[in-house]
XYZ file of C-alpha atoms in Angstrom:
225
model
C 104.910 137.530 45.272
C 104.976 139.867 42.549
C 104.787 139.478 38.663
C 106.129 142.334 36.286
C 104.848 142.015 32.844
C 106.607 144.182 30.183
C 105.740 144.669 26.427
C 108.282 144.688 23.894
C 109.592 148.163 21.868
C 108.037 149.184 18.472
C 108.674 146.778 15.996
C 109.532 147.072 12.135
C 106.388 145.224 11.021
C 107.064 146.525 7.555
C 110.074 147.175 5.434
C 110.055 148.293 1.775
C 106.374 147.969 1.987
C 106.491 144.084 2.715
C 105.567 142.426 5.791
C 107.821 140.581 8.445
C 106.571 138.076 10.610
C 109.373 138.040 13.248
C 110.533 141.566 13.253
C 113.331 143.468 15.038
C 112.835 146.733 16.723
C 112.852 150.096 15.026
C 115.479 152.765 16.125
C 112.730 154.187 18.061
C 111.960 150.546 19.590
C 115.505 150.362 20.587
C 115.510 153.892 22.390
C 112.415 152.711 24.254
C 114.096 149.245 25.398
C 117.106 151.367 26.571
C 114.882 153.907 28.556
C 112.941 150.701 29.947
C 116.480 149.341 31.191
C 117.141 152.730 32.749
C 113.804 152.666 34.647
C 114.628 149.068 35.924
C 118.159 149.830 37.234
C 118.449 148.816 40.714
C 115.388 146.709 40.685
C 115.708 142.976 42.141
C 113.853 140.140 40.255
C 114.441 136.775 41.229
C 113.765 135.482 37.778
C 113.698 136.996 34.349
C 111.862 135.516 31.528
C 111.465 136.443 27.811
C 109.201 135.521 24.685
C 111.403 133.466 21.879
C 110.283 136.396 19.271
C 113.094 138.569 18.078
C 111.217 141.849 19.161
C 111.128 140.671 22.798
C 114.416 139.337 22.918
C 116.009 142.710 21.632
C 113.747 144.341 24.300
C 115.230 142.369 26.917
C 118.820 142.630 25.827
C 119.409 146.085 27.452
C 117.371 145.133 30.738
C 119.370 142.138 31.215
C 122.473 143.755 30.748
C 121.381 146.181 33.612
C 120.420 143.648 35.781
C 123.282 141.549 35.104
C 121.323 138.468 34.086
C 121.460 135.822 31.578
C 118.394 135.409 28.820
C 115.986 132.627 29.745
C 113.257 131.897 27.198
C 109.909 130.535 28.023
C 108.108 129.313 24.724
C 104.607 129.725 26.043
C 105.112 133.662 26.094
C 105.314 133.608 22.270
C 102.549 135.860 21.002
C 99.519 134.832 18.825
C 100.580 133.317 15.528
C 98.673 135.263 12.990
C 99.717 133.328 9.827
C 102.525 133.472 7.362
C 102.782 137.132 6.118
C 106.640 137.365 5.309
C 107.267 139.188 2.299
C 103.641 139.673 1.413
C 102.660 143.407 0.753
C 101.393 144.980 4.172
C 98.298 146.008 2.429
C 97.197 142.201 2.494
C 97.905 141.941 6.075
C 95.981 145.398 7.025
C 93.016 144.026 4.884
C 93.070 140.664 6.883
C 93.092 142.428 10.302
C 90.345 144.974 9.159
C 88.093 141.929 7.831
C 88.671 139.963 11.258
C 87.366 142.961 13.345
C 84.268 143.501 11.517
C 83.295 139.913 12.087
C 80.406 139.200 14.454
C 81.768 139.144 18.297
C 81.268 135.104 18.134
C 83.774 134.467 15.157
C 86.442 136.511 16.981
C 87.658 133.229 18.396
C 88.463 131.868 14.824
C 91.610 134.488 14.464
C 93.001 135.195 11.207
C 92.792 132.776 8.205
C 95.715 130.374 8.338
C 96.632 131.807 12.024
C 96.180 130.253 15.623
C 92.626 130.273 16.718
C 92.179 132.519 19.526
C 90.789 129.749 21.581
C 93.846 127.947 21.178
C 96.051 131.021 22.012
C 94.017 131.599 25.272
C 94.601 127.774 26.277
C 98.282 127.895 25.238
C 99.224 130.938 27.627
C 96.924 129.981 30.282
C 98.110 126.510 30.363
C 101.748 127.710 30.156
C 101.039 129.984 33.173
C 99.225 127.429 35.233
C 102.492 125.234 35.031
C 104.969 128.011 35.131
C 103.281 129.141 38.508
C 102.361 125.740 39.911
C 106.504 125.049 39.540
C 106.989 127.822 41.806
C 104.501 126.597 44.353
C 101.597 128.709 43.312
C 98.340 127.035 42.633
C 94.739 127.849 41.946
C 92.702 126.764 45.054
C 89.468 124.729 43.863
C 86.815 127.350 44.426
C 84.319 129.614 42.767
C 86.290 132.666 43.339
C 89.761 133.159 41.839
C 91.651 132.488 45.057
C 95.228 130.902 45.179
C 97.577 128.958 47.395
C 101.335 130.563 47.284
C 103.729 128.807 49.247
C 104.961 131.740 51.174
C 108.411 132.358 49.415
C 108.821 136.076 48.454
C 109.344 135.951 44.362
C 109.619 138.860 42.068
C 109.427 137.692 38.513
C 109.688 139.706 35.292
C 108.139 138.642 31.929
C 109.151 140.236 28.921
C 106.521 139.585 26.033
C 103.520 140.734 24.078
C 100.511 142.687 24.296
C 98.448 139.370 23.595
C 100.377 137.137 26.101
C 100.586 139.819 28.705
C 96.828 140.875 28.408
C 95.854 136.931 28.530
C 98.109 137.047 31.683
C 96.449 139.515 33.477
C 93.023 138.050 32.595
C 94.051 134.693 33.808
C 95.663 135.852 37.201
C 92.547 138.237 38.076
C 90.142 135.407 37.158
C 88.526 137.204 34.563
C 86.306 135.299 31.994
C 88.388 135.151 28.526
C 87.310 137.165 25.427
C 88.855 136.808 21.878
C 90.155 140.708 22.168
C 92.079 140.652 25.614
C 94.577 143.059 24.145
C 91.871 145.448 23.440
C 90.467 145.262 26.686
C 94.141 145.788 28.265
C 95.797 148.367 26.142
C 99.342 147.773 26.488
C 102.011 150.116 24.881
C 105.242 149.578 23.867
C 107.539 148.653 26.601
C 104.768 149.178 29.277
C 105.197 148.042 32.645
C 102.404 145.992 34.225
C 102.439 144.774 38.086
C 100.524 142.221 39.548
C 100.725 141.329 43.516
C 99.679 138.432 45.284
C 97.803 139.528 48.502
C 96.625 137.127 51.307
C 92.710 136.835 51.642
C 90.791 134.378 53.300
C 93.358 131.866 53.872
C 94.588 132.090 50.257
C 95.681 135.011 48.127
C 94.196 137.015 45.334
C 96.367 138.777 42.687
C 95.952 142.388 42.549
C 96.702 144.708 39.596
C 98.934 147.257 41.026
C 99.817 148.678 38.069
C 98.665 148.636 34.304
C 100.309 149.717 31.078
C 102.758 152.289 32.710
C 105.078 154.139 30.439
C 106.477 156.780 32.822
C 109.991 156.055 31.391
C 109.056 157.093 28.235
C 108.582 160.913 27.057
C 105.235 161.520 25.168
C 107.098 161.920 21.851
C 108.578 158.196 22.297
C 105.314 156.607 23.050
C 103.612 154.308 20.717
C 101.340 151.362 20.465
């Protein structure tokens, strides 16, 4: 059992000085996605799922074309909703993020004003992952340690999503205590590839982080965060 997590390419967050809520990829982001697709050429995945947001879908497009697969959306892979910034000056969003980062650590759970609280985001992604995995015969064992029951079928799953959702998934699968800054705990660059594998242990399985945030498919001058 192996799960590969990919972050989208570089998005166009700002156009003509104004914020975009659901941005497309920049030209660089498109090139990053093309190089990602080249890296995954010849790989086999039993299932590929994509976040519903445009930047993830545009990143997935060349990958799916290379793999000869159709697009399947998983709504729970949606990135945290940081509120409505569409059409506002980019400086307004930058200031909101600056103020949020300067808050006392306990207040980081609140998220941005008007956005999705980080606790709710964590619960959404972890709950979605729990159901998603259970549908594939992978369930947590009732134990103090993070041990899983895996039904034994060999599966390779590719998820194309975001820094937030992917980092929450890594934390969840490894059995780590949630924090409200998962995307800072696991720094995942654009089109980075993270791999987690289920390994047998003590009558169950543990998830092992075998690759974190790999961008070997990108030359240095095309790497962005």
